[in-house]
Short mmCIF file of C-alpha atoms in Angstrom, two decimals:
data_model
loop_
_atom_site.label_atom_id
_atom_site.label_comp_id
_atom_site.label_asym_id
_atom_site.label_seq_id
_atom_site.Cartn_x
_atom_site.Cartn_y
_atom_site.Cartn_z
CA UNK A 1 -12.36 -7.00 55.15
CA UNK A 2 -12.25 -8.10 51.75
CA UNK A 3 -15.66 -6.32 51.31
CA UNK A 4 -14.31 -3.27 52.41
CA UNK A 5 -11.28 -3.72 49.76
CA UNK A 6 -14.04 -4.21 46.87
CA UNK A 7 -15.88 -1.05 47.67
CA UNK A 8 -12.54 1.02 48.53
CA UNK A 9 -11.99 3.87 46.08
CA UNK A 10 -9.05 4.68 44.24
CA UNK A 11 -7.99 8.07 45.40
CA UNK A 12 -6.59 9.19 41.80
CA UNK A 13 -9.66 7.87 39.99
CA UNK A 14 -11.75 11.12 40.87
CA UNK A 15 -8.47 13.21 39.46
CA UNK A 16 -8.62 11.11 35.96
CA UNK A 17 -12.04 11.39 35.57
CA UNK A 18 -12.03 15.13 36.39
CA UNK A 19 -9.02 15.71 33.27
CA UNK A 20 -10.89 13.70 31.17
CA UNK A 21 -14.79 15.13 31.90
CA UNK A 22 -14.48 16.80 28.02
CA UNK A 23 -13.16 13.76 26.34
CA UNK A 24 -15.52 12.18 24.00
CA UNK A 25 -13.97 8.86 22.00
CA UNK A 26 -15.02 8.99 17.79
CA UNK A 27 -17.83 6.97 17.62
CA UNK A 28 -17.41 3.55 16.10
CA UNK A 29 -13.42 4.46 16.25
CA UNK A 30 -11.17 2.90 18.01
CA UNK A 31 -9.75 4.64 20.81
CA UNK A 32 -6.14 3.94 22.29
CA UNK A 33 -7.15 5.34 25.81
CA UNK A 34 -10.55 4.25 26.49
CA UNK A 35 -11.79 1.02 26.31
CA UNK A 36 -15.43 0.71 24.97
CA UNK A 37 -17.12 1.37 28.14
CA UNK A 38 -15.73 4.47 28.30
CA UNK A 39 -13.24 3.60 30.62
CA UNK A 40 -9.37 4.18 30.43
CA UNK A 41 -7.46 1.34 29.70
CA UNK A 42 -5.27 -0.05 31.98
CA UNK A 43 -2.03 1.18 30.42
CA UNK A 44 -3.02 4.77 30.36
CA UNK A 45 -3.61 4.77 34.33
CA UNK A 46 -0.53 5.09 36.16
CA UNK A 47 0.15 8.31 32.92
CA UNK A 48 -3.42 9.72 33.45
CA UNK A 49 -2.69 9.57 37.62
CA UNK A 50 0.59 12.03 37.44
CA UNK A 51 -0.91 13.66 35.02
CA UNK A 52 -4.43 14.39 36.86
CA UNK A 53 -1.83 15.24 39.98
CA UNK A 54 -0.26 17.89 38.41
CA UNK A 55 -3.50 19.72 38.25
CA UNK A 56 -5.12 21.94 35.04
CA UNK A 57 -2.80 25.41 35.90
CA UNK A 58 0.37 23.28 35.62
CA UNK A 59 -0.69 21.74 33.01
CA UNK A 60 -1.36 24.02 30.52
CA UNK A 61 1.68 26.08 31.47
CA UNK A 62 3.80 22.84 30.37
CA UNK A 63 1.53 22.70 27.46
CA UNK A 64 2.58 26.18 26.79
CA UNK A 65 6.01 25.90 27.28
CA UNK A 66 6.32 22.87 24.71
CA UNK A 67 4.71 25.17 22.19
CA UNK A 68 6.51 28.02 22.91
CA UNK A 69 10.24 26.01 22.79
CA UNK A 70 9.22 24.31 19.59
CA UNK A 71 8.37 28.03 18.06
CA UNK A 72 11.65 29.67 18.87
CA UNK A 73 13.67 26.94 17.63
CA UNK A 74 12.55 26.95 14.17
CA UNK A 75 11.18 23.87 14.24
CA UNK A 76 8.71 23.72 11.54
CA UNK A 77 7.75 21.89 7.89
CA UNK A 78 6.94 22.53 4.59
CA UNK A 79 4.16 21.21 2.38
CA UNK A 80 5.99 20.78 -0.66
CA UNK A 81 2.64 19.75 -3.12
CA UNK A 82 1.53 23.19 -1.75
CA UNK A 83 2.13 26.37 -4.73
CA UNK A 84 2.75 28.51 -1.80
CA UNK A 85 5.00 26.81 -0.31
CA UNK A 86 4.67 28.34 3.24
CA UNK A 87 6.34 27.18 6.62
CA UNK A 88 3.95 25.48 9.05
CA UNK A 89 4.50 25.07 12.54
CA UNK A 90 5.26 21.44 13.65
CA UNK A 91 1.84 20.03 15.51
CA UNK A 92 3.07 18.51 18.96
CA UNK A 93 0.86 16.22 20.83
CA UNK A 94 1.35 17.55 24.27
CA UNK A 95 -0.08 13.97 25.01
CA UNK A 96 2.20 10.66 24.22
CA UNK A 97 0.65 7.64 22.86
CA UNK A 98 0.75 4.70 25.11
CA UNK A 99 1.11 1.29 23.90
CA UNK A 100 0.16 -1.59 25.91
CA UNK A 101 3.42 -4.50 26.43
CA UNK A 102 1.54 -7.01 24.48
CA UNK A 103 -0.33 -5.13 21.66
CA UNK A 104 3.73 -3.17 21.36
CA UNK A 105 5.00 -7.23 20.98
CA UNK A 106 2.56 -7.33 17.91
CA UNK A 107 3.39 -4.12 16.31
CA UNK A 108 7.13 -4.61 16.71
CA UNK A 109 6.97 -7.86 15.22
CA UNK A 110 4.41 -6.21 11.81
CA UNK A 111 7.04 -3.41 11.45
CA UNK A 112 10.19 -5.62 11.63
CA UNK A 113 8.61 -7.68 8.79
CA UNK A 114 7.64 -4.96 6.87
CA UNK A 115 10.88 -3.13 7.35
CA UNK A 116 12.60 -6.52 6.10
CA UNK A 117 10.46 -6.94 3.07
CA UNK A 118 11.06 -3.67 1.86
CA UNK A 119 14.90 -3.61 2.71
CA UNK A 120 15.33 -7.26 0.46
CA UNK A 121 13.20 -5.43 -2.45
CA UNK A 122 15.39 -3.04 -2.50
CA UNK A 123 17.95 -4.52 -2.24
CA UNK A 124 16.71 -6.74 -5.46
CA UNK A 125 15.72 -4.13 -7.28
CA UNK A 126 19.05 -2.42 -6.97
CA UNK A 127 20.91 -5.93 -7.38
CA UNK A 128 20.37 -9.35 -9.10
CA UNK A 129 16.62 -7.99 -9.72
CA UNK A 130 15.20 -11.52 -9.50
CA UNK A 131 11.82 -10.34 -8.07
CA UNK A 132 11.43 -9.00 -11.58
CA UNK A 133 12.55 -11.98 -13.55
CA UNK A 134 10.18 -14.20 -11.86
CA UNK A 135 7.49 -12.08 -12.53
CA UNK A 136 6.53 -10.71 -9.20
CA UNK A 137 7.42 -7.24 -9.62
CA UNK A 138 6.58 -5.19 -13.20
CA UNK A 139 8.96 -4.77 -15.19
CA UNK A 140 7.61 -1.23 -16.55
CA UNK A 141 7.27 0.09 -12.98
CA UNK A 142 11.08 -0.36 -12.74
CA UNK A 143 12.33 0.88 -15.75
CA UNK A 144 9.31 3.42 -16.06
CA UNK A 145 10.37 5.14 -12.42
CA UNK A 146 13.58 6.58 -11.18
CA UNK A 147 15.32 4.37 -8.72
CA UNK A 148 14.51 6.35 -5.61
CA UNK A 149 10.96 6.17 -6.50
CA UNK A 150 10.53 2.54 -7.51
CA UNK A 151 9.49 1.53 -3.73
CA UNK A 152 6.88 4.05 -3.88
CA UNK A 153 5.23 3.26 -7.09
CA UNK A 154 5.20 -0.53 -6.42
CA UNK A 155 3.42 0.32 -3.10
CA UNK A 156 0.55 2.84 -4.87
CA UNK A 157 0.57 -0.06 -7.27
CA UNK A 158 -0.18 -2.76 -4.85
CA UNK A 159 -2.59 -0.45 -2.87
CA UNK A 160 -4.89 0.27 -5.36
CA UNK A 161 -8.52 -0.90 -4.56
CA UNK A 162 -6.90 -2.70 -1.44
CA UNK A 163 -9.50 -4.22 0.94
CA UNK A 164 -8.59 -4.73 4.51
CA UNK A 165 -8.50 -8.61 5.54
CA UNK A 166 -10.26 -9.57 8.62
CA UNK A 167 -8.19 -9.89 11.63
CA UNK A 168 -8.94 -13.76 12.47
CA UNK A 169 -6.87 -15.76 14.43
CA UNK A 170 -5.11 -18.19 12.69
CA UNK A 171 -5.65 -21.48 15.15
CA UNK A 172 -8.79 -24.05 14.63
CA UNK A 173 -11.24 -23.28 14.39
CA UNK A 174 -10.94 -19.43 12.95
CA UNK A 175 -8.81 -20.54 10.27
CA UNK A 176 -12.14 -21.88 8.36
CA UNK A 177 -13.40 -18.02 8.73
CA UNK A 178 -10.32 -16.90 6.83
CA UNK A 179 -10.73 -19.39 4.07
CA UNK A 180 -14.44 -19.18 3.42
CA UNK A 181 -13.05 -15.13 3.49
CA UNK A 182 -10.55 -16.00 0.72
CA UNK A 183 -13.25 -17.84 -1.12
CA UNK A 184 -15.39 -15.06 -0.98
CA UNK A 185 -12.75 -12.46 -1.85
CA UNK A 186 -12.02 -14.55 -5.10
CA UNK A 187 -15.79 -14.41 -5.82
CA UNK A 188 -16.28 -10.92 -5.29
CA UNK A 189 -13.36 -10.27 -8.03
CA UNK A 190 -14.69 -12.53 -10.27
CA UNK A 191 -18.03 -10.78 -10.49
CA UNK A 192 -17.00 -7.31 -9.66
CA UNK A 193 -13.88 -6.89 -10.92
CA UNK A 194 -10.67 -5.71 -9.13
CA UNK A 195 -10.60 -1.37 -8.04
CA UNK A 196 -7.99 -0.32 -10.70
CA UNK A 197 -6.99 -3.21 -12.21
CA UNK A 198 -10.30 -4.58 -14.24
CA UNK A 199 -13.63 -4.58 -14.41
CA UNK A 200 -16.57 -6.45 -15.41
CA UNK A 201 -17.83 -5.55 -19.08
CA UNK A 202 -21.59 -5.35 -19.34
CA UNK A 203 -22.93 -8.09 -22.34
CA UNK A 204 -25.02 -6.92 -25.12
CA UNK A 205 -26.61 -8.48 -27.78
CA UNK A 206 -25.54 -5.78 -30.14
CA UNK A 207 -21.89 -6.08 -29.72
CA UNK A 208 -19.37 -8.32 -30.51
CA UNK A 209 -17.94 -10.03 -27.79
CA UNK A 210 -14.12 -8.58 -26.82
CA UNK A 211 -13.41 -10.08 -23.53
CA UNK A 212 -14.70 -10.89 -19.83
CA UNK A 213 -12.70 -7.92 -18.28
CA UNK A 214 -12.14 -4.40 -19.57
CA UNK A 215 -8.77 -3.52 -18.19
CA UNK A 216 -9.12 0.30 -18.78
CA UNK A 217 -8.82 1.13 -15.05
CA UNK A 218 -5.25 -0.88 -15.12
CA UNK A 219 -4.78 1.14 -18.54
CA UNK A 220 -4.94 4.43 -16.41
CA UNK A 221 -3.15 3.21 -12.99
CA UNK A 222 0.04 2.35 -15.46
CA UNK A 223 -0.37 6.25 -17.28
CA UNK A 224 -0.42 7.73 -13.40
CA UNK A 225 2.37 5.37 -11.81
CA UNK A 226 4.88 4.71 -14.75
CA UNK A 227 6.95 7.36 -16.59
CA UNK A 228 6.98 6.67 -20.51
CA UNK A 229 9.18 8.85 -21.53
CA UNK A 230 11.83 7.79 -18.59
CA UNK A 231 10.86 3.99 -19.92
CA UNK A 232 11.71 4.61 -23.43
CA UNK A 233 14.91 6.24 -23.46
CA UNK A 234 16.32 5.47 -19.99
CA UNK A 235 19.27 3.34 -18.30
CA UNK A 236 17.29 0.33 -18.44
CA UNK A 237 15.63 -1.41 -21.39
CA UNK A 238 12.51 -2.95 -21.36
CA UNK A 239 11.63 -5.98 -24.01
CA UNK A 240 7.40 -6.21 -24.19
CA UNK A 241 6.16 -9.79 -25.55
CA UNK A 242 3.26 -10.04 -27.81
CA UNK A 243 1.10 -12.68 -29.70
CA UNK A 244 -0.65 -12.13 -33.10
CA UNK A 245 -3.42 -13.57 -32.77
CA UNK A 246 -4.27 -14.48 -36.01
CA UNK A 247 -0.89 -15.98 -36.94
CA UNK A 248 0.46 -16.89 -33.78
CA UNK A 249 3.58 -15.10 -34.33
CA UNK A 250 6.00 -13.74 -31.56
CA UNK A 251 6.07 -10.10 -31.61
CA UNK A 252 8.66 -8.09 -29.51
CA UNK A 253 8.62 -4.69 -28.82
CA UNK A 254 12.63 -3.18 -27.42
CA UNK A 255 13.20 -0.08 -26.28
CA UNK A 256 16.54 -0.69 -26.87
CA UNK A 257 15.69 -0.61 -31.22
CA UNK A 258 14.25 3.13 -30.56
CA UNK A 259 10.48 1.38 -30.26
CA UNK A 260 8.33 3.47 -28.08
CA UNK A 261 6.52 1.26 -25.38
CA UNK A 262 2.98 2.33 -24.35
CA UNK A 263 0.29 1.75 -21.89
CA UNK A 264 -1.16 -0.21 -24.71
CA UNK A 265 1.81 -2.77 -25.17
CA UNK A 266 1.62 -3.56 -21.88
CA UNK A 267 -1.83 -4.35 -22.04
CA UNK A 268 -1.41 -6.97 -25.05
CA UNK A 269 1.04 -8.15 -23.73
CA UNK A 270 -1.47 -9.82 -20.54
CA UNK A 271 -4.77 -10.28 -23.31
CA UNK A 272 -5.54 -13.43 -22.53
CA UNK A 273 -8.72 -14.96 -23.97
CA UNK A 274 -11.45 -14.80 -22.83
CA UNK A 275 -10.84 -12.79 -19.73
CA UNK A 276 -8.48 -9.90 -21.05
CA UNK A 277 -9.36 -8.84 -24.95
CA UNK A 278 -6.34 -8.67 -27.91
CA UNK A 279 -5.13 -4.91 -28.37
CA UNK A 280 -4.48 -3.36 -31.86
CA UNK A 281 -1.39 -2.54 -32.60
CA UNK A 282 0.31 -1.27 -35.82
CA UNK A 283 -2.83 -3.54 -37.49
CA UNK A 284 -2.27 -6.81 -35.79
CA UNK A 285 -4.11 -7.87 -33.18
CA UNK A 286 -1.65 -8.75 -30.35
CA UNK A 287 -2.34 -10.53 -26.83
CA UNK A 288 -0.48 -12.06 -24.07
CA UNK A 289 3.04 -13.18 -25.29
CA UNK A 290 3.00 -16.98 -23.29
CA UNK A 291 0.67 -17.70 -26.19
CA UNK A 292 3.70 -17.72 -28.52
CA UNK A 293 6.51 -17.94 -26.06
CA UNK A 294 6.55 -18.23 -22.44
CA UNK A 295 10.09 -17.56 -21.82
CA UNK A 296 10.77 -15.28 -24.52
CA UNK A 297 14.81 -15.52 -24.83
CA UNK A 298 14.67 -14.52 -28.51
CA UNK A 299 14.45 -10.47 -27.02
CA UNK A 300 18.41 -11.67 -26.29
CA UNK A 301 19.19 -12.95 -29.87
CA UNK A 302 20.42 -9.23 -31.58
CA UNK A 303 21.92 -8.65 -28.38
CA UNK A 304 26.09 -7.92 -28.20
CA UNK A 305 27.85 -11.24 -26.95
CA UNK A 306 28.75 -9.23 -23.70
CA UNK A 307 27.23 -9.61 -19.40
CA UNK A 308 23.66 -8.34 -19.19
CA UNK A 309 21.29 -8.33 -16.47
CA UNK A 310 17.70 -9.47 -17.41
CA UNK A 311 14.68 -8.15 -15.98
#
């Protein structure tokens, strides 16, 4: 009996693989409904069984019908980037994407987090803003962006040159994996720089040393993500610290005294010897403003005795 059971054959399984005889998985992709064998996955067989039942006539008439109900509704979208500005139909995948219980558990729990994060920096940037004041969100992003588009810039900011981290699991002994990764992650920027934030300048023996780093690719992420113009003479006012270099004077630039703030004050403002060269400015030769003063509270000293909210 039991070898009977083994070698009994699922009466839907010639059905599936009849629907899916034209289905080819990307290679080196991976594939929701097939595992790599080329088998479906568990979750997609009671779906692909009342799906194979209906038969290929039915089918495509529901197919149809979808397409057809979507079309004479008006449903349809707009690509707004496009001059033309033409209405598309809306794609429908006839098909649904099934999620397995467990893999759903860890998705749910990713996109609750995420949701979270981005609700509390809103929430700061909106409110007491102290994400900014302890220097983990830039200062110019906010006051360079309008407020519905802060979120959006942060992200492109944070995304540039991103690299993927391993999935590893965090319990001895795969933890070690994911440090030796950090390690080498920390090397790898060290000697070849960080996608749009610095690179690596090449030594020569004919020029005189400037720096470790060349931050122009930061230079040009700022010009793309931050509005200047909006930054200089909007709501918000943004104070820029500085070092002179050769006297070791404080130097503040404020938008609020009609100074206009540039990509290249906000690039003194982090040249810190040796990794990050000194920028010249109006003739001095200004780098990062901890040199001189690491909280700089004298940007609040020709300020009205009256509530403000620091960034």
């Amino acid at each position: 009996m039991a070898i009977q059971r083994d070698q009994a054959v699922d009466p839907q399984a010639g059905d599936i693989e009849r629907i899916l005889s034209g289905y080819r998985p990307l290679p080196g992709i991976f594939d929701e409904m097939m595992d790599p064998q080329g088998r479906p996955r568990t979750h997609w067989q009671s779906f692909l069984g009342m799906l194979a039942g209906l038969g290929t006539d039915e089918i495509n008439r529901r197919f149809s019908a979808a397409d057809r109900h979507l079309r004479e509704s008006g449903v349809f979208y707009r690509v707004y980037e496009d001059p033309a500005g033409a209405e598309r139909p809306w794609p429908l995948s006839h098909v649904p994407l099934i999620i397995a219980a467990t893999e759903w558990e860890a998705l749910r729990a990713g996109l609750i987090q995420r949701a979270e994060l981005l609700e509390a920096v809103i929430a700061d940037s909106y409110g007491p803003a102290r994400l900014v004041t302890e220097g983990r969100l830039p200062a110019a992003v906010i006051a360079g962006n309008r407020p519905d588009a802060r979120i959006e810039r942060l992200q492109a900011l944070w995304n540039i040159g991103e690299v993927a981290a391993p999935d590893v699991d965090d319990n001895p002994p795969f933890w070690l994996l994911r440090h030796f990764e950090n390690w080498t992650s920390a090397i790898r920027t060290r000697l070849a720089g960080s996608a749009g934030h610095f690179r690596p300048r090449a030594p020569s023996p004919w020029e005189q040393f400037r720096s470790i780093y060349d931050l122009a690719p930061l230079c040009e992420s700022m010009r793309q993500l931050i509005d200047f113009d909006l930054l200089d003479n909007g709501e918000a006012r943004l104070t820029v610290a500085a070092t002179d270099i050769e006297t070791g004077e404080l130097v503040l630039f404020h938008t609020g005294r009609g100074e206009r703030i540039e990509a290249d004050h906000l690039l003194a403002s982090c040249g810190y010897l040796p990794e990050f060269a000194p920028v010249e400015i109006g003739g001095r030769l200004l780098g990062d403003g901890g040199l001189a003063a690491n909280a700089p509270v004298e940007a609040l000293y020709d300020r009205p005795a009256e509530p403000l909210k620091c960034f």
